[in-house]
Amino acid sequence: RDSVGPVGVLAAGLALVAAALFAVAAAAQQRAAARVPADGSRGLRLVGTLARTPLWWVGTVGDSVGYVAQAAALGLGSLLLVQPLLVTTLVWALPLQSWWSRRPPRATDVAWALALVVALGTFVVVGEPTAGLDRAPWERWLPAAAVLGTVVAACAVAAAARRGTTRAVLLAVVTGVAYGVVAALTKGVVDALGEGLFALLTTWETYALAGAAIAGTLVQQSAFQAAGLQASLPVITVGEPVVAVLLGMVVLDEQVRADGAEW
């Protein structure tokens, strides 16, 4: 369970694979969603329109396989180890954006990407995030659910009256919260899966995860539709691990082993 041990290294590797797949998926889905007029389709109607687009299905497959890799990583490591590494989705997105736009990445983007890699490496090695609980009683989730629910409601209401980049950012916040909850619940679902199909079907985490995943997917498509990938992807990519890490610490008792100057 040590973050720098063999199991931790495998979990980190799977997290990086998931990040790469999520980058491909986000780029493909955004290009597909951007082609749908904002006033023509929203919500379920938007998904129905996108479902007739092969490029959107490329992104959906990438998302699905990426989630399997993420779930496998969470089955081996803590949220504090796995989720921050998913921020490398932004690093993987750089060459994709360069390839599709036929323009080399800016020097500042490359510099910040390198800074991000160094920061994540430092966090994993120095902080040595530890595993906590795989599952927690639903009562422990209630305070966090109340806070996150308030944030989601406020952003959703504000987004309904906005357009363009502002709408994309607000919807991206909602998506990041939903996916952060999905990540935290995934640990419980993976644990239940190890106990058999009956345990999987009778635990509340399974249905809460399904609801959060569906909601996050629907809102994400609307965020992609509202503006370019640079408006929504950073917010989603950073928001998900922030929410997941906080839930890991507050609900699942995960810890960062850092003292003094290490902080």
PDB file of C-alpha atoms in Angstrom:
ATOM      1  CA  ARG A   1       0.000   0.000   0.000  1.00  0.00           C
ATOM      2  CA  ASP A   2       3.026   2.276   0.099  1.00  0.00           C
ATOM      3  CA  SER A   3       2.805   4.883  -2.659  1.00  0.00           C
ATOM      4  CA  VAL A   4       6.407   4.188  -3.764  1.00  0.00           C
ATOM      5  CA  GLY A   5       6.192   0.381  -3.524  1.00  0.00           C
ATOM      6  CA  PRO A   6       5.525  -2.026  -6.426  1.00  0.00           C
ATOM      7  CA  VAL A   7       1.755  -1.881  -5.951  1.00  0.00           C
ATOM      8  CA  GLY A   8       1.847   1.907  -5.821  1.00  0.00           C
ATOM      9  CA  VAL A   9       3.958   2.037  -8.987  1.00  0.00           C
ATOM     10  CA  LEU A  10       1.444  -0.187 -10.793  1.00  0.00           C
ATOM     11  CA  ALA A  11      -1.437   1.995  -9.583  1.00  0.00           C
ATOM     12  CA  ALA A  12       0.401   5.099 -10.789  1.00  0.00           C
ATOM     13  CA  GLY A  13       1.055   3.502 -14.185  1.00  0.00           C
ATOM     14  CA  LEU A  14      -2.617   2.630 -14.616  1.00  0.00           C
ATOM     15  CA  ALA A  15      -3.569   6.189 -13.623  1.00  0.00           C
ATOM     16  CA  LEU A  16      -1.296   7.601 -16.335  1.00  0.00           C
ATOM     17  CA  VAL A  17      -2.829   5.244 -18.926  1.00  0.00           C
ATOM     18  CA  ALA A  18      -6.294   6.412 -17.838  1.00  0.00           C
ATOM     19  CA  ALA A  19      -5.201  10.056 -18.155  1.00  0.00           C
ATOM     20  CA  ALA A  20      -4.016   9.489 -21.735  1.00  0.00           C
ATOM     21  CA  LEU A  21      -7.292   7.810 -22.690  1.00  0.00           C
ATOM     22  CA  PHE A  22      -9.321  10.598 -21.065  1.00  0.00           C
ATOM     23  CA  ALA A  23      -7.361  13.170 -23.091  1.00  0.00           C
ATOM     24  CA  VAL A  24      -8.173  11.399 -26.360  1.00  0.00           C
ATOM     25  CA  ALA A  25     -11.805  11.026 -25.323  1.00  0.00           C
ATOM     26  CA  ALA A  26     -12.191  14.681 -24.331  1.00  0.00           C
ATOM     27  CA  ALA A  27     -10.636  15.946 -27.552  1.00  0.00           C
ATOM     28  CA  ALA A  28     -12.855  13.700 -29.704  1.00  0.00           C
ATOM     29  CA  GLN A  29     -16.069  14.478 -27.820  1.00  0.00           C
ATOM     30  CA  GLN A  30     -15.427  18.222 -27.798  1.00  0.00           C
ATOM     31  CA  ARG A  31     -14.891  18.289 -31.561  1.00  0.00           C
ATOM     32  CA  ALA A  32     -18.125  16.369 -32.040  1.00  0.00           C
ATOM     33  CA  ALA A  33     -20.137  18.504 -29.596  1.00  0.00           C
ATOM     34  CA  ALA A  34     -18.838  21.788 -31.013  1.00  0.00           C
ATOM     35  CA  ARG A  35     -20.471  20.945 -34.349  1.00  0.00           C
ATOM     36  CA  VAL A  36     -23.950  20.899 -32.768  1.00  0.00           C
ATOM     37  CA  PRO A  37     -25.603  24.379 -32.576  1.00  0.00           C
ATOM     38  CA  ALA A  38     -25.977  25.494 -28.957  1.00  0.00           C
ATOM     39  CA  ASP A  39     -29.636  26.458 -29.420  1.00  0.00           C
ATOM     40  CA  GLY A  40     -30.558  23.305 -31.277  1.00  0.00           C
ATOM     41  CA  SER A  41     -29.841  20.583 -28.757  1.00  0.00           C
ATOM     42  CA  ARG A  42     -29.232  20.398 -25.033  1.00  0.00           C
ATOM     43  CA  GLY A  43     -29.297  17.697 -22.382  1.00  0.00           C
ATOM     44  CA  LEU A  44     -30.587  14.334 -23.538  1.00  0.00           C
ATOM     45  CA  ARG A  45     -31.393  15.731 -27.004  1.00  0.00           C
ATOM     46  CA  LEU A  46     -27.733  16.730 -27.370  1.00  0.00           C
ATOM     47  CA  VAL A  47     -26.588  13.212 -26.466  1.00  0.00           C
ATOM     48  CA  GLY A  48     -29.079  11.797 -28.965  1.00  0.00           C
ATOM     49  CA  THR A  49     -27.598  13.993 -31.679  1.00  0.00           C
ATOM     50  CA  LEU A  50     -24.029  13.115 -30.721  1.00  0.00           C
ATOM     51  CA  ALA A  51     -24.840   9.389 -30.677  1.00  0.00           C
ATOM     52  CA  ARG A  52     -25.159   9.591 -34.465  1.00  0.00           C
ATOM     53  CA  THR A  53     -21.579  10.891 -34.749  1.00  0.00           C
ATOM     54  CA  PRO A  54     -18.737   8.336 -35.105  1.00  0.00           C
ATOM     55  CA  LEU A  55     -16.200  10.746 -33.572  1.00  0.00           C
ATOM     56  CA  TRP A  56     -18.278  10.995 -30.405  1.00  0.00           C
ATOM     57  CA  TRP A  57     -18.268   7.204 -30.100  1.00  0.00           C
ATOM     58  CA  VAL A  58     -14.474   7.237 -30.355  1.00  0.00           C
ATOM     59  CA  GLY A  59     -14.481   9.509 -27.319  1.00  0.00           C
ATOM     60  CA  THR A  60     -17.030   7.374 -25.496  1.00  0.00           C
ATOM     61  CA  VAL A  61     -14.944   4.232 -25.973  1.00  0.00           C
ATOM     62  CA  GLY A  62     -11.865   6.131 -24.784  1.00  0.00           C
ATOM     63  CA  ASP A  63     -13.744   7.309 -21.696  1.00  0.00           C
ATOM     64  CA  SER A  64     -14.986   3.790 -20.938  1.00  0.00           C
ATOM     65  CA  VAL A  65     -11.596   2.110 -21.262  1.00  0.00           C
ATOM     66  CA  GLY A  66     -10.012   4.976 -19.340  1.00  0.00           C
ATOM     67  CA  TYR A  67     -12.469   4.470 -16.488  1.00  0.00           C
ATOM     68  CA  VAL A  68     -11.629   0.756 -16.354  1.00  0.00           C
ATOM     69  CA  ALA A  69      -7.944   1.682 -16.004  1.00  0.00           C
ATOM     70  CA  GLN A  70      -8.835   4.265 -13.348  1.00  0.00           C
ATOM     71  CA  ALA A  71     -10.933   1.739 -11.410  1.00  0.00           C
ATOM     72  CA  ALA A  72      -8.084  -0.774 -11.535  1.00  0.00           C
ATOM     73  CA  ALA A  73      -5.695   1.894 -10.251  1.00  0.00           C
ATOM     74  CA  LEU A  74      -8.073   2.791  -7.407  1.00  0.00           C
ATOM     75  CA  GLY A  75      -8.358  -0.885  -6.545  1.00  0.00           C
ATOM     76  CA  LEU A  76      -4.597  -0.883  -5.907  1.00  0.00           C
ATOM     77  CA  GLY A  77      -3.875   2.628  -4.627  1.00  0.00           C
ATOM     78  CA  SER A  78      -5.439   5.492  -2.721  1.00  0.00           C
ATOM     79  CA  LEU A  79      -7.432   8.404  -4.100  1.00  0.00           C
ATOM     80  CA  LEU A  80      -4.591  10.673  -2.959  1.00  0.00           C
ATOM     81  CA  LEU A  81      -2.189   8.768  -5.221  1.00  0.00           C
ATOM     82  CA  VAL A  82      -4.329   8.007  -8.267  1.00  0.00           C
ATOM     83  CA  GLN A  83      -6.487  11.099  -8.723  1.00  0.00           C
ATOM     84  CA  PRO A  84      -3.743  13.775  -8.817  1.00  0.00           C
ATOM     85  CA  LEU A  85      -1.968  11.786 -11.539  1.00  0.00           C
ATOM     86  CA  LEU A  86      -5.072  12.073 -13.712  1.00  0.00           C
ATOM     87  CA  VAL A  87      -4.261  15.788 -14.040  1.00  0.00           C
ATOM     88  CA  THR A  88      -1.689  14.639 -16.623  1.00  0.00           C
ATOM     89  CA  THR A  89      -4.668  14.501 -18.982  1.00  0.00           C
ATOM     90  CA  LEU A  90      -3.749  18.138 -19.650  1.00  0.00           C
ATOM     91  CA  VAL A  91      -0.209  17.091 -20.615  1.00  0.00           C
ATOM     92  CA  TRP A  92      -1.490  14.396 -22.980  1.00  0.00           C
ATOM     93  CA  ALA A  93      -3.907  16.925 -24.487  1.00  0.00           C
ATOM     94  CA  LEU A  94      -1.061  19.196 -25.647  1.00  0.00           C
ATOM     95  CA  PRO A  95       0.197  17.006 -28.523  1.00  0.00           C
ATOM     96  CA  LEU A  96      -3.387  16.151 -29.466  1.00  0.00           C
ATOM     97  CA  GLN A  97      -4.318  19.811 -29.717  1.00  0.00           C
ATOM     98  CA  SER A  98      -1.128  20.504 -31.682  1.00  0.00           C
ATOM     99  CA  TRP A  99      -1.850  17.665 -34.099  1.00  0.00           C
ATOM    100  CA  TRP A 100      -5.465  18.636 -34.745  1.00  0.00           C
ATOM    101  CA  SER A 101      -4.762  22.361 -35.036  1.00  0.00           C
ATOM    102  CA  ARG A 102      -1.549  21.755 -37.045  1.00  0.00           C
ATOM    103  CA  ARG A 103       0.281  24.220 -34.801  1.00  0.00           C
ATOM    104  CA  PRO A 104       3.175  23.440 -32.427  1.00  0.00           C
ATOM    105  CA  PRO A 105       2.409  23.948 -28.720  1.00  0.00           C
ATOM    106  CA  ARG A 106       3.460  27.287 -27.261  1.00  0.00           C
ATOM    107  CA  ALA A 107       6.657  27.394 -25.219  1.00  0.00           C
ATOM    108  CA  THR A 108       4.703  28.557 -22.166  1.00  0.00           C
ATOM    109  CA  ASP A 109       2.358  25.541 -22.443  1.00  0.00           C
ATOM    110  CA  VAL A 110       5.309  23.167 -22.590  1.00  0.00           C
ATOM    111  CA  ALA A 111       6.938  24.890 -19.606  1.00  0.00           C
ATOM    112  CA  TRP A 112       3.793  24.617 -17.514  1.00  0.00           C
ATOM    113  CA  ALA A 113       3.364  20.972 -18.546  1.00  0.00           C
ATOM    114  CA  LEU A 114       6.889  20.219 -17.303  1.00  0.00           C
ATOM    115  CA  ALA A 115       6.176  22.111 -14.065  1.00  0.00           C
ATOM    116  CA  LEU A 116       3.035  20.021 -13.607  1.00  0.00           C
ATOM    117  CA  VAL A 117       4.955  16.756 -14.077  1.00  0.00           C
ATOM    118  CA  VAL A 118       7.605  17.835 -11.533  1.00  0.00           C
ATOM    119  CA  ALA A 119       4.935  18.920  -9.049  1.00  0.00           C
ATOM    120  CA  LEU A 120       3.041  15.623  -9.298  1.00  0.00           C
ATOM    121  CA  GLY A 121       6.240  13.605  -8.950  1.00  0.00           C
ATOM    122  CA  THR A 122       7.219  15.595  -5.872  1.00  0.00           C
ATOM    123  CA  PHE A 123       3.783  15.108  -4.322  1.00  0.00           C
ATOM    124  CA  VAL A 124       3.867  11.333  -4.777  1.00  0.00           C
ATOM    125  CA  VAL A 125       7.447  10.853  -3.532  1.00  0.00           C
ATOM    126  CA  VAL A 126       7.501  13.388  -0.682  1.00  0.00           C
ATOM    127  CA  GLY A 127       3.874  13.214   0.434  1.00  0.00           C
ATOM    128  CA  GLU A 128       3.681   9.408   0.303  1.00  0.00           C
ATOM    129  CA  PRO A 129      -0.143   9.354   0.242  1.00  0.00           C
ATOM    130  CA  THR A 130      -1.519   6.427   2.214  1.00  0.00           C
ATOM    131  CA  ALA A 131      -4.597   4.299   1.713  1.00  0.00           C
ATOM    132  CA  GLY A 132      -7.618   4.621   3.986  1.00  0.00           C
ATOM    133  CA  LEU A 133     -11.003   2.943   3.910  1.00  0.00           C
ATOM    134  CA  ASP A 134     -12.413   1.442   0.733  1.00  0.00           C
ATOM    135  CA  ARG A 135     -15.953   2.056   1.915  1.00  0.00           C
ATOM    136  CA  ALA A 136     -17.614   4.297   4.486  1.00  0.00           C
ATOM    137  CA  PRO A 137     -21.184   4.337   5.880  1.00  0.00           C
ATOM    138  CA  TRP A 138     -23.517   6.610   4.008  1.00  0.00           C
ATOM    139  CA  GLU A 139     -23.888   8.781   7.128  1.00  0.00           C
ATOM    140  CA  ARG A 140     -20.268   9.901   6.736  1.00  0.00           C
ATOM    141  CA  TRP A 141     -21.041  11.063   3.207  1.00  0.00           C
ATOM    142  CA  LEU A 142     -23.910  13.367   4.185  1.00  0.00           C
ATOM    143  CA  PRO A 143     -21.941  16.532   5.172  1.00  0.00           C
ATOM    144  CA  ALA A 144     -19.788  16.313   2.030  1.00  0.00           C
ATOM    145  CA  ALA A 145     -22.873  15.623  -0.098  1.00  0.00           C
ATOM    146  CA  ALA A 146     -24.584  18.727   1.275  1.00  0.00           C
ATOM    147  CA  VAL A 147     -21.623  20.966   0.449  1.00  0.00           C
ATOM    148  CA  LEU A 148     -21.050  19.507  -3.022  1.00  0.00           C
ATOM    149  CA  GLY A 149     -24.772  19.561  -3.779  1.00  0.00           C
ATOM    150  CA  THR A 150     -24.882  23.282  -2.995  1.00  0.00           C
ATOM    151  CA  VAL A 151     -21.947  23.962  -5.332  1.00  0.00           C
ATOM    152  CA  VAL A 152     -23.528  21.922  -8.135  1.00  0.00           C
ATOM    153  CA  ALA A 153     -26.925  23.609  -7.772  1.00  0.00           C
ATOM    154  CA  ALA A 154     -25.420  27.103  -7.783  1.00  0.00           C
ATOM    155  CA  CYS A 155     -23.302  26.422 -10.888  1.00  0.00           C
ATOM    156  CA  ALA A 156     -26.180  24.745 -12.740  1.00  0.00           C
ATOM    157  CA  VAL A 157     -28.532  27.677 -12.097  1.00  0.00           C
ATOM    158  CA  ALA A 158     -25.886  30.206 -13.143  1.00  0.00           C
ATOM    159  CA  ALA A 159     -25.000  28.229 -16.286  1.00  0.00           C
ATOM    160  CA  ALA A 160     -28.620  28.200 -17.447  1.00  0.00           C
ATOM    161  CA  ALA A 161     -28.476  31.985 -17.925  1.00  0.00           C
ATOM    162  CA  ARG A 162     -25.023  32.111 -19.533  1.00  0.00           C
ATOM    163  CA  ARG A 163     -23.473  31.343 -22.905  1.00  0.00           C
ATOM    164  CA  GLY A 164     -20.028  30.697 -24.304  1.00  0.00           C
ATOM    165  CA  THR A 165     -16.959  30.358 -22.109  1.00  0.00           C
ATOM    166  CA  THR A 166     -18.722  31.292 -18.858  1.00  0.00           C
ATOM    167  CA  ARG A 167     -21.346  28.594 -19.396  1.00  0.00           C
ATOM    168  CA  ALA A 168     -18.637  26.055 -20.294  1.00  0.00           C
ATOM    169  CA  VAL A 169     -16.654  26.800 -17.130  1.00  0.00           C
ATOM    170  CA  LEU A 170     -19.704  26.580 -14.854  1.00  0.00           C
ATOM    171  CA  LEU A 171     -20.785  23.281 -16.400  1.00  0.00           C
ATOM    172  CA  ALA A 172     -17.195  22.038 -16.143  1.00  0.00           C
ATOM    173  CA  VAL A 173     -17.276  22.672 -12.392  1.00  0.00           C
ATOM    174  CA  VAL A 174     -20.420  20.534 -12.132  1.00  0.00           C
ATOM    175  CA  THR A 175     -18.740  17.824 -14.221  1.00  0.00           C
ATOM    176  CA  GLY A 176     -15.593  17.905 -12.085  1.00  0.00           C
ATOM    177  CA  VAL A 177     -17.643  17.492  -8.909  1.00  0.00           C
ATOM    178  CA  ALA A 178     -19.625  14.599 -10.412  1.00  0.00           C
ATOM    179  CA  TYR A 179     -16.499  12.789 -11.610  1.00  0.00           C
ATOM    180  CA  GLY A 180     -14.743  13.387  -8.274  1.00  0.00           C
ATOM    181  CA  VAL A 181     -17.669  11.701  -6.518  1.00  0.00           C
ATOM    182  CA  VAL A 182     -17.521   8.867  -9.065  1.00  0.00           C
ATOM    183  CA  ALA A 183     -13.835   8.326  -8.290  1.00  0.00           C
ATOM    184  CA  ALA A 184     -14.437   8.205  -4.526  1.00  0.00           C
ATOM    185  CA  LEU A 185     -17.375   5.818  -4.923  1.00  0.00           C
ATOM    186  CA  THR A 186     -15.375   3.615  -7.297  1.00  0.00           C
ATOM    187  CA  LYS A 187     -13.224   2.373  -4.401  1.00  0.00           C
ATOM    188  CA  GLY A 188     -16.327   1.098  -2.631  1.00  0.00           C
ATOM    189  CA  VAL A 189     -17.762  -0.471  -5.785  1.00  0.00           C
ATOM    190  CA  VAL A 190     -14.468  -2.241  -6.595  1.00  0.00           C
ATOM    191  CA  ASP A 191     -14.386  -3.555  -3.020  1.00  0.00           C
ATOM    192  CA  ALA A 192     -17.983  -4.790  -3.316  1.00  0.00           C
ATOM    193  CA  LEU A 193     -17.181  -6.433  -6.651  1.00  0.00           C
ATOM    194  CA  GLY A 194     -14.519  -8.477  -4.905  1.00  0.00           C
ATOM    195  CA  GLU A 195     -17.239  -9.879  -2.634  1.00  0.00           C
ATOM    196  CA  GLY A 196     -19.376 -11.065  -5.538  1.00  0.00           C
ATOM    197  CA  LEU A 197     -22.218  -9.971  -7.787  1.00  0.00           C
ATOM    198  CA  PHE A 198     -24.829  -9.966  -5.015  1.00  0.00           C
ATOM    199  CA  ALA A 199     -22.763  -7.582  -2.899  1.00  0.00           C
ATOM    200  CA  LEU A 200     -22.253  -5.339  -5.924  1.00  0.00           C
ATOM    201  CA  LEU A 201     -25.982  -5.146  -6.647  1.00  0.00           C
ATOM    202  CA  THR A 202     -27.016  -4.561  -3.036  1.00  0.00           C
ATOM    203  CA  THR A 203     -24.612  -1.789  -2.064  1.00  0.00           C
ATOM    204  CA  TRP A 204     -25.795   1.823  -2.320  1.00  0.00           C
ATOM    205  CA  GLU A 205     -22.454   2.923  -3.777  1.00  0.00           C
ATOM    206  CA  THR A 206     -23.199   1.124  -7.048  1.00  0.00           C
ATOM    207  CA  TYR A 207     -26.336   3.140  -7.744  1.00  0.00           C
ATOM    208  CA  ALA A 208     -24.893   6.425  -6.478  1.00  0.00           C
ATOM    209  CA  LEU A 209     -21.900   5.918  -8.781  1.00  0.00           C
ATOM    210  CA  ALA A 210     -24.149   5.186 -11.775  1.00  0.00           C
ATOM    211  CA  GLY A 211     -26.205   8.324 -11.121  1.00  0.00           C
ATOM    212  CA  ALA A 212     -23.144  10.561 -10.718  1.00  0.00           C
ATOM    213  CA  ALA A 213     -21.500   9.097 -13.841  1.00  0.00           C
ATOM    214  CA  ILE A 214     -24.596   9.624 -16.002  1.00  0.00           C
ATOM    215  CA  ALA A 215     -25.081  13.172 -14.717  1.00  0.00           C
ATOM    216  CA  GLY A 216     -21.408  14.004 -15.230  1.00  0.00           C
ATOM    217  CA  THR A 217     -21.434  12.655 -18.783  1.00  0.00           C
ATOM    218  CA  LEU A 218     -24.545  14.633 -19.768  1.00  0.00           C
ATOM    219  CA  VAL A 219     -23.251  17.895 -18.298  1.00  0.00           C
ATOM    220  CA  GLN A 220     -19.787  17.365 -19.805  1.00  0.00           C
ATOM    221  CA  GLN A 221     -21.217  17.203 -23.322  1.00  0.00           C
ATOM    222  CA  SER A 222     -22.996  20.508 -22.752  1.00  0.00           C
ATOM    223  CA  ALA A 223     -19.748  22.045 -21.487  1.00  0.00           C
ATOM    224  CA  PHE A 224     -17.924  20.820 -24.595  1.00  0.00           C
ATOM    225  CA  GLN A 225     -20.689  22.233 -26.763  1.00  0.00           C
ATOM    226  CA  ALA A 226     -20.591  25.678 -25.141  1.00  0.00           C
ATOM    227  CA  ALA A 227     -16.944  26.542 -25.886  1.00  0.00           C
ATOM    228  CA  GLY A 228     -13.558  25.171 -26.902  1.00  0.00           C
ATOM    229  CA  LEU A 229     -11.694  22.475 -25.013  1.00  0.00           C
ATOM    230  CA  GLN A 230      -9.406  25.031 -23.360  1.00  0.00           C
ATOM    231  CA  ALA A 231     -12.406  26.448 -21.473  1.00  0.00           C
ATOM    232  CA  SER A 232     -13.720  23.246 -19.925  1.00  0.00           C
ATOM    233  CA  LEU A 233     -11.026  20.531 -19.904  1.00  0.00           C
ATOM    234  CA  PRO A 234      -8.673  22.216 -17.378  1.00  0.00           C
ATOM    235  CA  VAL A 235     -11.562  22.829 -14.958  1.00  0.00           C
ATOM    236  CA  ILE A 236     -12.800  19.245 -15.235  1.00  0.00           C
ATOM    237  CA  THR A 237      -9.317  17.735 -15.061  1.00  0.00           C
ATOM    238  CA  VAL A 238      -8.336  19.712 -11.961  1.00  0.00           C
ATOM    239  CA  GLY A 239     -11.792  19.709 -10.335  1.00  0.00           C
ATOM    240  CA  GLU A 240     -12.159  15.918 -10.337  1.00  0.00           C
ATOM    241  CA  PRO A 241      -9.000  15.115  -8.328  1.00  0.00           C
ATOM    242  CA  VAL A 242      -9.559  18.056  -5.956  1.00  0.00           C
ATOM    243  CA  VAL A 243     -13.028  16.740  -5.058  1.00  0.00           C
ATOM    244  CA  ALA A 244     -11.841  13.121  -4.962  1.00  0.00           C
ATOM    245  CA  VAL A 245      -8.844  13.923  -2.736  1.00  0.00           C
ATOM    246  CA  LEU A 246     -10.982  15.913  -0.312  1.00  0.00           C
ATOM    247  CA  LEU A 247     -13.478  13.042  -0.129  1.00  0.00           C
ATOM    248  CA  GLY A 248     -10.601  10.618   0.379  1.00  0.00           C
ATOM    249  CA  MET A 249      -9.323  12.619   3.340  1.00  0.00           C
ATOM    250  CA  VAL A 250     -12.652  13.600   4.904  1.00  0.00           C
ATOM    251  CA  VAL A 251     -14.748  10.484   4.245  1.00  0.00           C
ATOM    252  CA  LEU A 252     -12.298   7.622   3.669  1.00  0.00           C
ATOM    253  CA  ASP A 253      -9.549   8.627   6.155  1.00  0.00           C
ATOM    254  CA  GLU A 254      -6.696   8.765   3.645  1.00  0.00           C
ATOM    255  CA  GLN A 255      -3.615  10.746   4.697  1.00  0.00           C
ATOM    256  CA  VAL A 256      -0.561  12.527   3.355  1.00  0.00           C
ATOM    257  CA  ARG A 257       2.611  11.669   5.279  1.00  0.00           C
ATOM    258  CA  ALA A 258       4.437  14.996   5.280  1.00  0.00           C
ATOM    259  CA  ASP A 259       6.185  16.872   8.096  1.00  0.00           C
ATOM    260  CA  GLY A 260       7.655  20.339   8.434  1.00  0.00           C
ATOM    261  CA  ALA A 261       9.289  21.586   5.258  1.00  0.00           C
ATOM    262  CA  GLU A 262       7.836  18.666   3.273  1.00  0.00           C
ATOM    263  CA  TRP A 263       4.491  20.461   3.250  1.00  0.00           C
TER     264      TRP A 263
END
